[in-house]
XYZ file of C-alpha atoms in Angstrom:
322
model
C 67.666 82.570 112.784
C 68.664 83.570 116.376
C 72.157 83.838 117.801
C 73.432 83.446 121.688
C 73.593 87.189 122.361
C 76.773 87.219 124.964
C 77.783 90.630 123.666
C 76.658 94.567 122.912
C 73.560 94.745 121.303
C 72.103 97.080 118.655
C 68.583 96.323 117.420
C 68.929 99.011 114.670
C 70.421 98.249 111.388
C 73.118 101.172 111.475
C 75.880 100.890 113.993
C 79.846 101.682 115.062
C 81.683 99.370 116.241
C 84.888 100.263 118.236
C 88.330 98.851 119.188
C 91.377 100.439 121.686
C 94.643 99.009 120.714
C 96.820 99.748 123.717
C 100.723 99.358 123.675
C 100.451 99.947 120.144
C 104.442 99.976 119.377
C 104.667 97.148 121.222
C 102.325 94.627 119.086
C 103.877 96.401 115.903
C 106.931 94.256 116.986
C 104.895 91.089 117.084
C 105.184 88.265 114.810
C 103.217 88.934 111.149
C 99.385 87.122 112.029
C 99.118 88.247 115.660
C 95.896 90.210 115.880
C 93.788 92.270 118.429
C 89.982 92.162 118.033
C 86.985 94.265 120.052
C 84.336 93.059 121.483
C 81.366 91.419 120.041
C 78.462 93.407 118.876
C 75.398 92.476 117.624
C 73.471 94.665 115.078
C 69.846 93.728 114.222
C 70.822 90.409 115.531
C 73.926 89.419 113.599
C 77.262 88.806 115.944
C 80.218 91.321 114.401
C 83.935 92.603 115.616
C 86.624 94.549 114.677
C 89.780 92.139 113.732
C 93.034 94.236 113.493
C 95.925 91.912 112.213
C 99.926 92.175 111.740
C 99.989 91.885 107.683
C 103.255 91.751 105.333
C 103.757 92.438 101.559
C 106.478 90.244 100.916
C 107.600 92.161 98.182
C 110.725 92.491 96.854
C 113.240 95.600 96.631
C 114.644 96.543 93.350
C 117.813 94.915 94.907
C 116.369 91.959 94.945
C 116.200 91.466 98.792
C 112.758 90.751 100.467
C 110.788 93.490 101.570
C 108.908 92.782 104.941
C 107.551 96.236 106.184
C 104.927 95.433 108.064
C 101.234 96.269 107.509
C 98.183 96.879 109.654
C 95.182 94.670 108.442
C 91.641 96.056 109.297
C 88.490 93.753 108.932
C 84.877 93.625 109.704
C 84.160 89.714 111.188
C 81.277 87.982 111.507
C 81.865 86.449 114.933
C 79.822 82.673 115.661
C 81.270 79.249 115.898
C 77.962 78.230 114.780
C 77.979 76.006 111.675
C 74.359 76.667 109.765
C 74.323 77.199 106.410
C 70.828 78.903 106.531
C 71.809 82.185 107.697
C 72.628 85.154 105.380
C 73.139 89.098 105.931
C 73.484 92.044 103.475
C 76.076 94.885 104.538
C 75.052 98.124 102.457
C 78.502 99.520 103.665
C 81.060 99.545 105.953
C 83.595 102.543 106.691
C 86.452 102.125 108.535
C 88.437 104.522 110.231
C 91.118 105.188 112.785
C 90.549 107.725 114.809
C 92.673 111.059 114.615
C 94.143 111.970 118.373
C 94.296 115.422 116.780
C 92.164 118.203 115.534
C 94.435 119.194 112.671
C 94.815 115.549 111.893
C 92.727 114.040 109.363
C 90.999 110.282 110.122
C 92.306 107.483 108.055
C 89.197 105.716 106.030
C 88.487 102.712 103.826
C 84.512 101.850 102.616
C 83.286 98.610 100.921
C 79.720 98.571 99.744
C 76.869 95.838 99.174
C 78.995 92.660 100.795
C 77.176 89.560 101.205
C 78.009 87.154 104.664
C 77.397 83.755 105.108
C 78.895 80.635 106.646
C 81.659 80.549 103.617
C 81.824 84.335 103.780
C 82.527 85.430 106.926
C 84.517 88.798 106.806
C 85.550 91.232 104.963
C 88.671 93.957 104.856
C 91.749 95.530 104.216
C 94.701 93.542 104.319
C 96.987 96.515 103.628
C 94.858 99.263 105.348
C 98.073 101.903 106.393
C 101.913 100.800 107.246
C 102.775 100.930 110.416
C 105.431 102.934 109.948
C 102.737 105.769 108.825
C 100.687 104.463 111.733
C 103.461 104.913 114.627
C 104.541 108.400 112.974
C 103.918 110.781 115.688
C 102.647 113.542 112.703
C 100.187 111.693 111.387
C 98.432 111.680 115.244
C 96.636 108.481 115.156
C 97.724 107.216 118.145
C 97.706 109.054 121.519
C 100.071 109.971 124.469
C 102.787 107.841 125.675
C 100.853 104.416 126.577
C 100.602 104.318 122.210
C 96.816 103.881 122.275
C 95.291 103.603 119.049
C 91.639 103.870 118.074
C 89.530 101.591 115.408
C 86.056 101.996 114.544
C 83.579 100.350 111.626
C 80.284 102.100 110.933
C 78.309 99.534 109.529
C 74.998 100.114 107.825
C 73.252 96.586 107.262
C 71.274 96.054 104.124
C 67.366 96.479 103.724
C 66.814 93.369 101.255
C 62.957 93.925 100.591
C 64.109 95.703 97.183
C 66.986 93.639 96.077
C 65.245 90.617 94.680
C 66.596 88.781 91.702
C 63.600 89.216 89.128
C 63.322 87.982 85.825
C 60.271 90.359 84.801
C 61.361 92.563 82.722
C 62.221 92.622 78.990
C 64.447 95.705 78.230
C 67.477 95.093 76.055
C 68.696 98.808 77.066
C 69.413 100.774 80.113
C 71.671 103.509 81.920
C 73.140 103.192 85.145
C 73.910 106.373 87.336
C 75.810 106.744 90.580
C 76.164 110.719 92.043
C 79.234 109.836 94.465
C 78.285 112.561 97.152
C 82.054 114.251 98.888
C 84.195 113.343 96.475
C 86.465 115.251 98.123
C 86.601 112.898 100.851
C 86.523 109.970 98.695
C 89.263 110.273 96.718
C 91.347 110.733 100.186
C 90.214 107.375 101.158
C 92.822 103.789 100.685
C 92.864 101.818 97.609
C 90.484 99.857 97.339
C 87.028 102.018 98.987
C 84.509 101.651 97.009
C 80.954 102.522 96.121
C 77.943 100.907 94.276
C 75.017 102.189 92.883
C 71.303 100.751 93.519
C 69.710 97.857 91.360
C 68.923 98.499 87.970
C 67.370 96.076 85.607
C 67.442 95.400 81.976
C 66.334 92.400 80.009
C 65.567 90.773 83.670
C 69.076 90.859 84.629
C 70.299 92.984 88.040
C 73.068 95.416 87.368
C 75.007 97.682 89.720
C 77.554 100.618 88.806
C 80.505 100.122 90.940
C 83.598 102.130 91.461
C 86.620 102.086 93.323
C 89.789 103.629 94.439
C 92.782 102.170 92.286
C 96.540 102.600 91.922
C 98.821 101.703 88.748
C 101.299 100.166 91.268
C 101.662 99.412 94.800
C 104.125 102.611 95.476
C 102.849 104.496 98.382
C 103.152 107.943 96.323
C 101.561 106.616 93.827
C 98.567 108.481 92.013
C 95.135 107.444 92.725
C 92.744 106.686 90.264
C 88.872 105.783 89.866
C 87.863 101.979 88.884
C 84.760 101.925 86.954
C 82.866 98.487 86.265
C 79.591 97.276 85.095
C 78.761 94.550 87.788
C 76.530 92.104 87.319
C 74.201 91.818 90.512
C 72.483 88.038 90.557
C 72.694 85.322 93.054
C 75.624 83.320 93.743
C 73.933 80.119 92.989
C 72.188 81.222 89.841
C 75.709 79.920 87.102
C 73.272 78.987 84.500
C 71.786 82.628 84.129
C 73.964 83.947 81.531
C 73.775 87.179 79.030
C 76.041 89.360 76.562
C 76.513 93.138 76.554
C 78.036 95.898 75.455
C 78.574 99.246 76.997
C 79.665 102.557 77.260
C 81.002 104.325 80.701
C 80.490 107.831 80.962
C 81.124 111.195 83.453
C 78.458 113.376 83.045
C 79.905 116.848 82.571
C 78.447 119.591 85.279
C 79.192 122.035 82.112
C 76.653 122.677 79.229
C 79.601 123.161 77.048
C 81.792 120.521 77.844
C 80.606 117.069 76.895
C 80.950 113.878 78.920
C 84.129 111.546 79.194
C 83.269 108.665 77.754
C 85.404 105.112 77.378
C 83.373 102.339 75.522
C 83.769 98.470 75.382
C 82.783 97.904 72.471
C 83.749 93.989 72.357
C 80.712 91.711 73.686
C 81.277 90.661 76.924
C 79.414 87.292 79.122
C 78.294 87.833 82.484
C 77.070 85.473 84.755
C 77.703 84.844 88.567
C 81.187 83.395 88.255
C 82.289 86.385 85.841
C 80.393 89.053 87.220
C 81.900 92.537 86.634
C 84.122 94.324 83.617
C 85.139 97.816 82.978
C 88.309 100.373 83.646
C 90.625 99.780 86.931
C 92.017 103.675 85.626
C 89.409 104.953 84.206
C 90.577 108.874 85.125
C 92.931 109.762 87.599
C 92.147 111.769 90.471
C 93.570 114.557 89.687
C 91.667 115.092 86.315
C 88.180 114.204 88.169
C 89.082 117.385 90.669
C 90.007 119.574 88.327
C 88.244 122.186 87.945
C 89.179 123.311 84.116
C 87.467 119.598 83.098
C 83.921 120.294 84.286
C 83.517 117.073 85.850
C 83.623 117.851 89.453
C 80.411 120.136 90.850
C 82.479 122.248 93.425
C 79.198 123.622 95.315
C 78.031 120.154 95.883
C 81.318 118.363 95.957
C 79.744 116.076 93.887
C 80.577 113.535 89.983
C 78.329 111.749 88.694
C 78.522 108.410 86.619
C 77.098 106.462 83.906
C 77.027 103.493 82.304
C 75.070 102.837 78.909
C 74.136 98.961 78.769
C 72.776 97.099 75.778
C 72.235 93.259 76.749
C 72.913 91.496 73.184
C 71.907 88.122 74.090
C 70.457 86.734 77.499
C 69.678 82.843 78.221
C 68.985 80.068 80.714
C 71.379 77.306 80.752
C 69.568 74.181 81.782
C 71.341 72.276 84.868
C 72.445 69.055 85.159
């Protein structure tokens, strides 16, 4: 399928895409929904842009008054007025980052992994990527100078599908899953909600993914961070009659010989199919006890944890459709 290419084009599947938000005080004094966005860019074909938007929590103080701090929304769009329902693209990850003005100054980053577009999926973000209150504080250096010029950028990595077909070939009621997340370090500085997936692995014909995430207890900004782990289940959108039960353990694989792993299981039976796709712990182990070095789960050289999940598929059937 071709698009009208009107804008900056990549042929290569691996691009950044990047956005100059001048005046930024004054549109953090704009009305909640007014947004900025970059041009378009299109990356092995596909039109994309940067969409930064004026978000709001709505919460309420413990007072009982509404809270309307306002929030800077960051998002990755697919960019065509074109109505086809034929086209499709994989995104094997997008990280996005505003740009430091400072050396001292650390970036600000979110990742998602593995996110399918199509006509009814069209984008894909961070509603709540960083206050702007955090943003507009002069120590945090993310914007520069007195004309308040901010800097976005997405890297964006597009998916190689050739390996990621559905197959129903294979007969194995057990498997493991394992995901090295490489910088942890970095990682767990990242916003709630980053995530990362491992590759395709499957058992009894089904496609499974490890996934893990970033993850809070509560919305408070000082809030501890904690890692998400979930079994997700990996099959086409379309496919509801595919259907199976399992049961399974999630695991950290100790980087000590004599410390064993840490290990949570779910040991109730659990049905996955493409409208209930993914099950596991949103605080599975806090940051804190991940990094620490006394717990053996961290490999300091490498800056490196790896993760596990044990998978036994109980039951698997085809539904017929109607």
């Amino acid at each position: 399928m071709q698009f009208p290419t009107n804008g900056r084009i990549s042929d290569r599947k691996e691009c950044t895409l990047l956005l100059d938000i001048e005046n930024l005080s004054e549109f953090a004094r704009e009305a909640v929904g007014n947004s900025r966005h970059s041009e378009k860019v299109y990356i092995n074909g596909f039109p994309w842009k940067i969409l930064a938007q004026i978000k709001t929590k709505n919460g309420r103080t413990k007072n009982g008054s509404t809270d309307n701090e306002k929030w800077f929304g960051f998002f990755f769009s697919f960019d065509t007025t074109k109505k086809d329902s034929h086209w499709r693209c994989c995104v094997r990850s997008a990280t996005f980052r505003i740009i430091s003005h400072r050396k001292e100054a650390e970036n600000s980053n979110g990742t998602f992994c593995d996110r399918v577009f199509d006509n009814k999926s069209t984008g894909w973000g961070f509603e709540k990527f960083l206050s702007f209150a955090e943003l507009l504080d002069p120590r945090n250096g993310f914007y520069s100078g007195e004309d308040y010029k901010v800097t976005l950028a997405i890297d964006v990595i597009l998916q190689d599908e050739k390996n990621e077909k559905f197959s129903l070939n294979q007969s194995e009621s057990k498997g493991k899953l394992f995901m090295d997340i490489e910088k942890v370090s970095e990682f767990a500085r990242e916003i709630k909600g980053s995530e990362r997936k491992s590759k395709i692995v499957h058992i009894k014909g089904f496609p499974w993914k490890l996934w893990t995430k970033i993850e809070k207890k509560n919305e408070r900004a000082d809030n501890e961070k904690w890692l998400g782990i979930y079994l997700l289940y990996d099959g086409p959108n379309e496919d509801n009659n595919l259907s199976c039960k399992c049961s399974t353990t999630f695991r950290i694989v100790s980087q000590k010989s004599d410390v064993p792993d840490f290990r949570r299981e779910l040991s109730e039976e659990r049905t996955f199919n493409s409208k209930s796709n993914n099950w596991g712990f949103p605080n599975f182990i806090s940051f804190t006890e991940l990094m620490d070095a006394s717990k053996g789960f961290h490999d300091k050289s490498e800056d490196k944890v790896t993760l596990a999940i044990d998978v036994t598929v109980k039951e698997a059937k085809t539904a017929e459709k109607s």
